[in-house]
C-alpha atoms as an extended CHARMM CRD file, in Angstrom:
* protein
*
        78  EXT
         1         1  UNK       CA             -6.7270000000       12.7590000000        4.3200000000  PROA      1               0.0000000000
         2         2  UNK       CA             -5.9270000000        9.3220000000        3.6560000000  PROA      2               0.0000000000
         3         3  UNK       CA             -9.3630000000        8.0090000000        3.6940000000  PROA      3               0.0000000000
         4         4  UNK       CA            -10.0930000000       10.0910000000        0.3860000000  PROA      4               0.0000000000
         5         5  UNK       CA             -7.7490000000        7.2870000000       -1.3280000000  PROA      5               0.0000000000
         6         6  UNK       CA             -9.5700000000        5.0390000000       -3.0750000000  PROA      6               0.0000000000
         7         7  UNK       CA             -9.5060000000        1.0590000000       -2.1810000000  PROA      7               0.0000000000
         8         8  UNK       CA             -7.9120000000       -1.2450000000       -4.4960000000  PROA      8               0.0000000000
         9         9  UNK       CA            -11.0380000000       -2.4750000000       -5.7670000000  PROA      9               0.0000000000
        10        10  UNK       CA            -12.3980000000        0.6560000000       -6.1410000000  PROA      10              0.0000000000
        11        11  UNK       CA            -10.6690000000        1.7940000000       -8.8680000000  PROA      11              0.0000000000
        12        12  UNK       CA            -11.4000000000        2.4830000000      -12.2700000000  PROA      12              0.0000000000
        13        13  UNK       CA            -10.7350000000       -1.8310000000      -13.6880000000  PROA      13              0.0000000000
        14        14  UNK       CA             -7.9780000000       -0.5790000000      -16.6510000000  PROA      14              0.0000000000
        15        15  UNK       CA             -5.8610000000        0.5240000000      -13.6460000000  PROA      15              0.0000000000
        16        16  UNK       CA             -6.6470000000       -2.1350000000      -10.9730000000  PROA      16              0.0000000000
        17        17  UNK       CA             -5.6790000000       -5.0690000000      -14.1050000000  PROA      17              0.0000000000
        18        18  UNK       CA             -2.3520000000       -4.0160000000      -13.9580000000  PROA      18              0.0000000000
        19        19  UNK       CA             -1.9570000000       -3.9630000000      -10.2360000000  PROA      19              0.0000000000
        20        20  UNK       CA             -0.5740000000       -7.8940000000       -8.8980000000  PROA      20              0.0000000000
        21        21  UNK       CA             -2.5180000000       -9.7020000000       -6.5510000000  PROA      21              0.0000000000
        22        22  UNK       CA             -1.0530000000       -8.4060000000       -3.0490000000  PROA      22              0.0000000000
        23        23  UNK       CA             -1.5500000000      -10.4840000000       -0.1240000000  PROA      23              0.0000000000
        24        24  UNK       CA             -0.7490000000       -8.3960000000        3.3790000000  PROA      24              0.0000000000
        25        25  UNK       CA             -0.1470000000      -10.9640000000        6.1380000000  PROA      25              0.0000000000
        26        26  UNK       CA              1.4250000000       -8.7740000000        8.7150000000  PROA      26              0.0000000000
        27        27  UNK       CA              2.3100000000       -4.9700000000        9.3420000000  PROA      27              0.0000000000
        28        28  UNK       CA              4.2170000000       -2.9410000000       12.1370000000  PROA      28              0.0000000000
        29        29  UNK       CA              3.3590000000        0.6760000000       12.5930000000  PROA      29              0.0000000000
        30        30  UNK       CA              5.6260000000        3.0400000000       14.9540000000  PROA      30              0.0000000000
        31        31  UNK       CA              5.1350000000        6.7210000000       14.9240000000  PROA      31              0.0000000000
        32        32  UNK       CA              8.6160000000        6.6350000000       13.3440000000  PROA      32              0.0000000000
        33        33  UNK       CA              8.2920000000        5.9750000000        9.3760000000  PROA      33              0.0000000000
        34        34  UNK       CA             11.6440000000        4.3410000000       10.0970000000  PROA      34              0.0000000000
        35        35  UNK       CA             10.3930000000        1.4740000000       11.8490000000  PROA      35              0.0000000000
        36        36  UNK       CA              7.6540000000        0.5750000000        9.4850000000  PROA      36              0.0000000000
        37        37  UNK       CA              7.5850000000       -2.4650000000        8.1000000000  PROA      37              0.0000000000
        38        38  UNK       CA              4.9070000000       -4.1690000000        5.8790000000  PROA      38              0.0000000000
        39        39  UNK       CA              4.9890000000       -7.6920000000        4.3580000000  PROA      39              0.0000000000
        40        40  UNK       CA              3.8600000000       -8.6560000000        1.2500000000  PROA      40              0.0000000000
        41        41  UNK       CA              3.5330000000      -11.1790000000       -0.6240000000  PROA      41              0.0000000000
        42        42  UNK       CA              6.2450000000      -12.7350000000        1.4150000000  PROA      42              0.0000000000
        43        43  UNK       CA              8.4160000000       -9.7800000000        1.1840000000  PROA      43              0.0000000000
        44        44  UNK       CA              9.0670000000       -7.3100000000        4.1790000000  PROA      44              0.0000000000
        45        45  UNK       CA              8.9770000000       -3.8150000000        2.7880000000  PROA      45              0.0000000000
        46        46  UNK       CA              9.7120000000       -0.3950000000        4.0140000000  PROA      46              0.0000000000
        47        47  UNK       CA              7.4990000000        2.7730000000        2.8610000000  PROA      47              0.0000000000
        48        48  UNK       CA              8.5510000000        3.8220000000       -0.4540000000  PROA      48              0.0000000000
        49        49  UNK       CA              9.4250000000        0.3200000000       -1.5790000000  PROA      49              0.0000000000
        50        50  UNK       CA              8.3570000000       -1.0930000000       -5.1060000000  PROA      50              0.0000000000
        51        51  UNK       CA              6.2160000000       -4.1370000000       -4.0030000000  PROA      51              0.0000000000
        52        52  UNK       CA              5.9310000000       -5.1650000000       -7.5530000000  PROA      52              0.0000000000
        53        53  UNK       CA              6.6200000000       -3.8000000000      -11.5150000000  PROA      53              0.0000000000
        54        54  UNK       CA              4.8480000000       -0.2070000000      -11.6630000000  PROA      54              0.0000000000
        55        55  UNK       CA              3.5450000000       -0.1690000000       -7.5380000000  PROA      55              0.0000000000
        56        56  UNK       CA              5.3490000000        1.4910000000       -4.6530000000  PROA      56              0.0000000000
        57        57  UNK       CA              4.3670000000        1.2410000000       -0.9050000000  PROA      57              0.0000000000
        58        58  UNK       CA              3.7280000000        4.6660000000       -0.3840000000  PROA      58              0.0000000000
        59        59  UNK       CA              2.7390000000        4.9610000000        3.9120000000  PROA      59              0.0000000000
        60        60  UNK       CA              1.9090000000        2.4670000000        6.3560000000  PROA      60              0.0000000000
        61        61  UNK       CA             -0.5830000000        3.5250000000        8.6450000000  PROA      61              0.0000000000
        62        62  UNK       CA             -2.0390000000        1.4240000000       11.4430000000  PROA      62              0.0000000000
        63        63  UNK       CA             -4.6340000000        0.2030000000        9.8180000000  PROA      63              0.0000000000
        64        64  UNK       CA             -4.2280000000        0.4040000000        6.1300000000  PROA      64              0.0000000000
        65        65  UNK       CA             -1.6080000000        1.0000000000        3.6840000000  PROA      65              0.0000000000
        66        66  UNK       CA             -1.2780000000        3.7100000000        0.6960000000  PROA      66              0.0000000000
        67        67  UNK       CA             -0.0950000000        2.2030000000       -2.5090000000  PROA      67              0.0000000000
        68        68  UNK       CA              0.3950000000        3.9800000000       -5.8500000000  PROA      68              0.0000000000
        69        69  UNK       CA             -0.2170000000        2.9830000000       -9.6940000000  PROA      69              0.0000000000
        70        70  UNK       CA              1.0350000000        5.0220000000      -12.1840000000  PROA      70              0.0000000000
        71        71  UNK       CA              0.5960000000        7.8970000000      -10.5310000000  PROA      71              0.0000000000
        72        72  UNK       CA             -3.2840000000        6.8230000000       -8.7350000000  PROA      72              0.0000000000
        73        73  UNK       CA             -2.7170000000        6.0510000000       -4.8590000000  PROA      73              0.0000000000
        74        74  UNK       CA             -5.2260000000        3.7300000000       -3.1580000000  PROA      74              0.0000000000
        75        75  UNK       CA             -5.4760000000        1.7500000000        0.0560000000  PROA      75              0.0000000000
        76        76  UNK       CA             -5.6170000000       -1.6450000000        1.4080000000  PROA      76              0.0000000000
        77        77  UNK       CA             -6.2910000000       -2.1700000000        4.7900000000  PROA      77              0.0000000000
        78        78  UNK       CA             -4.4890000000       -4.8590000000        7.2320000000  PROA      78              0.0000000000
């Protein structure tokens, strides 16, 4: 389930260094992944979008959002 992702800042600190600081300020969920959107750090983003060098938005759920690292995916809620 989603909840077994680990939080940002629960990951192991050699992984969560090379992750940018991400600042959510405002998400739209719909039950179609279509009409997602997430924004941030000032950019709006659709799932599977690279937010930043090395991290994709992975699923936007209604009250967090998966991420992945290299491979790890963790969650940040909004």
């Amino acid at each position: 389930t989603v909840a077994a992702w680990p939080l940002l800042g629960d990951l192991a600190p050699s992984l969560r260094a090379e992750v940018p600081p991400l600042t959510i300020t405002g998400a739209v969920y719909a039950s179609n992944p279509s009409q997602r959107l997430l924004i941030v750090n000032n950019q709006v983003l659709t799932e599977s979008a690279t937010v930043a060098p090395g991290v994709t938005l992975e699923e936007i759920q209604p009250q967090q959002s998966i991420f992945s690292t290299r491979g790890q995916r963790f969650r940040l809620p909004h």
